[in-house]
Short mmCIF file of C-alpha atoms in Angstrom, two decimals:
data_model
loop_
_atom_site.label_atom_id
_atom_site.label_comp_id
_atom_site.label_asym_id
_atom_site.label_seq_id
_atom_site.Cartn_x
_atom_site.Cartn_y
_atom_site.Cartn_z
CA MET K 25 97.05 109.11 77.07
CA GLY K 26 93.81 111.07 77.55
CA HIS K 27 90.24 111.19 76.35
CA PHE K 28 89.24 113.89 73.91
CA GLY K 29 86.59 116.26 75.18
CA PHE K 30 86.30 119.74 76.61
CA SER K 31 87.92 120.39 79.99
CA TYR K 32 86.19 123.05 82.08
CA ILE K 33 88.90 122.61 84.73
CA GLY K 34 91.53 123.32 82.07
CA LEU K 35 89.58 126.43 81.07
CA ILE K 36 89.41 127.64 84.69
CA PHE K 37 93.18 127.12 85.09
CA LEU K 38 93.85 129.01 81.85
CA LEU K 39 91.62 131.90 82.94
CA MET K 40 93.45 132.02 86.28
CA LEU K 41 96.65 132.29 84.25
CA ILE K 42 95.56 134.71 81.54
CA VAL K 43 93.49 137.30 83.45
CA PRO K 44 96.31 138.55 85.73
CA ASN K 45 98.70 138.59 82.76
CA LEU K 46 96.29 140.79 80.82
CA ILE K 47 96.07 143.17 83.79
CA TRP K 48 99.88 143.10 84.03
CA THR K 49 100.21 144.51 80.52
CA ARG K 50 99.06 147.85 82.00
CA HIS K 51 101.12 147.48 85.18
CA GLN K 52 104.53 146.33 83.97
CA PRO K 53 107.65 147.38 85.85
CA LYS K 54 109.09 150.55 84.31
CA GLU K 55 112.42 148.82 83.71
CA TYR K 56 110.87 145.75 82.06
CA ASP K 57 112.56 144.84 78.79
CA SER K 58 112.08 141.59 76.92
CA GLN K 59 115.00 142.36 74.60
CA ASN K 60 118.03 140.08 74.72
CA GLU K 61 116.04 137.06 75.89
CA SER K 62 117.49 133.77 74.75
CA GLU K 63 115.88 132.89 71.42
CA ILE K 64 115.97 129.21 72.37
CA LEU K 65 114.17 129.83 75.66
CA VAL K 66 111.63 132.07 73.93
CA ALA K 67 110.98 129.31 71.37
CA PHE K 68 110.45 126.76 74.16
CA GLU K 69 108.14 129.20 75.96
CA ARG K 70 106.00 129.98 72.90
CA ILE K 71 105.70 126.36 71.80
CA GLY K 72 104.92 125.35 75.38
CA GLN K 73 102.24 128.04 75.69
CA ILE K 74 100.47 126.77 72.59
CA LEU K 75 100.76 123.12 73.61
CA VAL K 76 99.63 123.69 77.21
CA THR K 77 96.67 125.80 76.12
CA CYS K 78 95.51 123.18 73.64
CA THR K 79 96.07 120.12 75.82
CA ALA K 80 94.49 121.73 78.90
CA LEU K 81 91.30 122.31 76.92
CA ILE K 82 90.91 119.21 74.73
CA PHE K 83 91.18 116.40 77.28
CA SER K 84 88.18 115.77 79.53
CA ASP K 85 90.40 113.82 81.94
CA PHE K 86 91.07 117.03 83.90
CA ASN K 87 87.40 117.47 84.84
CA LEU K 88 86.09 116.50 88.26
CA ARG K 89 85.65 112.80 88.91
CA PRO K 90 84.47 110.85 91.95
CA TRP K 91 86.82 111.16 94.93
CA SER K 92 89.95 109.01 94.86
CA THR K 93 93.54 109.42 95.98
CA TRP K 94 94.19 110.94 92.53
CA THR K 95 91.98 113.87 93.59
CA LEU K 96 94.83 114.96 95.87
CA TRP K 97 96.82 115.87 92.75
CA LEU K 98 94.01 118.15 91.63
CA ILE K 99 93.78 119.71 95.08
CA ALA K 100 97.54 120.36 95.04
CA ALA K 101 97.27 121.90 91.56
CA VAL K 102 94.43 124.17 92.67
CA LEU K 103 96.39 125.25 95.75
CA LEU K 104 99.36 126.18 93.56
CA MET K 105 97.11 128.22 91.28
CA LEU K 106 95.61 129.98 94.31
CA LEU K 107 99.11 130.76 95.54
CA TYR K 108 99.85 132.10 92.04
CA GLU K 109 96.83 134.41 92.33
CA ALA K 110 98.07 135.54 95.78
CA TRP K 111 101.47 136.28 94.23
CA TRP K 112 99.80 138.46 91.60
CA ILE K 113 97.80 140.34 94.25
CA ARG K 114 101.03 141.00 96.13
CA TYR K 115 102.68 142.19 92.91
CA PHE K 116 99.79 144.54 92.01
CA LYS K 117 99.90 146.03 95.53
CA SER K 118 103.69 146.50 95.34
CA LYS K 119 105.73 149.30 93.79
CA LYS K 120 105.82 147.10 90.67
CA THR K 121 109.58 146.95 90.33
CA LEU K 122 111.49 144.25 88.50
CA TRP K 123 112.41 142.80 91.89
CA ASP K 124 108.68 142.54 92.73
CA PHE K 125 107.93 140.91 89.38
CA TYR K 126 110.62 138.25 89.67
CA SER K 127 110.03 137.68 93.38
CA SER K 128 109.54 134.47 95.29
CA ILE K 129 106.65 133.51 97.52
CA TRP K 130 106.76 130.93 100.31
CA GLY K 131 110.19 129.83 99.11
CA VAL K 132 109.08 129.27 95.51
CA PRO K 133 111.63 131.06 93.29
CA VAL K 134 110.39 133.29 90.44
CA ALA K 135 106.89 132.41 91.57
CA GLY K 136 105.15 134.12 88.66
CA ALA K 137 106.67 131.54 86.34
CA THR K 138 107.17 128.54 88.61
CA LEU K 139 103.75 128.28 90.25
CA PRO K 140 101.58 128.00 87.12
CA VAL K 141 104.05 125.60 85.48
CA ALA K 142 103.98 123.37 88.58
CA ALA K 143 100.18 123.64 88.83
CA PHE K 144 99.64 122.59 85.22
CA PHE K 145 102.11 119.74 85.69
CA LEU K 146 100.11 118.47 88.67
CA LEU K 147 96.93 118.86 86.62
CA GLY K 148 98.55 116.59 84.03
CA VAL K 149 99.35 114.06 86.76
CA TYR K 150 95.75 114.21 88.02
CA GLY K 151 94.38 113.67 84.52
CA LYS K 152 97.05 111.06 83.69
CA VAL K 153 97.62 112.86 80.38
CA ILE K 154 101.21 112.51 79.22
CA TRP K 155 100.67 115.17 76.54
CA LEU K 156 100.08 117.86 79.14
CA LEU K 157 103.10 116.72 81.13
CA ILE K 158 105.33 116.95 78.05
CA SER K 159 103.81 120.32 77.10
CA VAL K 160 104.41 121.71 80.60
CA VAL K 161 108.04 120.59 80.61
CA ILE K 162 108.58 122.43 77.31
CA LEU K 163 106.85 125.52 78.68
CA GLY K 164 108.75 125.34 81.96
CA ILE K 165 112.15 125.21 80.27
CA GLY K 166 111.38 128.41 78.41
CA HIS K 167 109.23 130.35 80.85
CA ILE K 168 111.12 129.63 84.07
CA GLY K 169 114.43 129.89 82.22
CA ILE K 170 113.58 133.37 80.95
CA HIS K 171 112.45 134.52 84.38
CA LEU K 172 115.64 133.21 85.99
CA GLN K 173 117.74 135.04 83.39
CA HIS K 174 115.93 138.30 84.10
CA ARG K 175 116.19 137.85 87.86
CA LYS K 176 119.97 137.32 87.60
CA LYS K 177 120.33 140.73 85.93
CA ILE K 178 118.48 142.64 88.68
CA LYS K 179 120.57 144.73 91.03
CA HIS K 180 118.73 144.72 94.35
#
């Protein structure tokens, strides 16, 4: 269920998520338009964002512990977040089209949405915190769903 306390690992993951998104606000694709997004998916995304942010920070279970096989879940989560950062670097070096923004990397579809959702899910597994797992599922439904909807509309 989780132990209350500050998670510096959760903070690091959130910073890895937030910083590129803040940079993106000045480097959005020209054609980007958030109009006509499913209100249900947007609701799931917003609720999920709040829940993931809170749960990633308030449970100390995500912090480093002595090595065990559970550490492999944390390593996998970190690798996904590093791949997410690589995806952002590729995007910022691109022409910044919608196709670039909703692109895949290493076979991961809509990587800008899928990778952080998967990474936070694995962080929840590592910490054995059901609340983060539930929060990530809510976020994933909205965030990945919205990205898939946008990608479907792109003419490439």
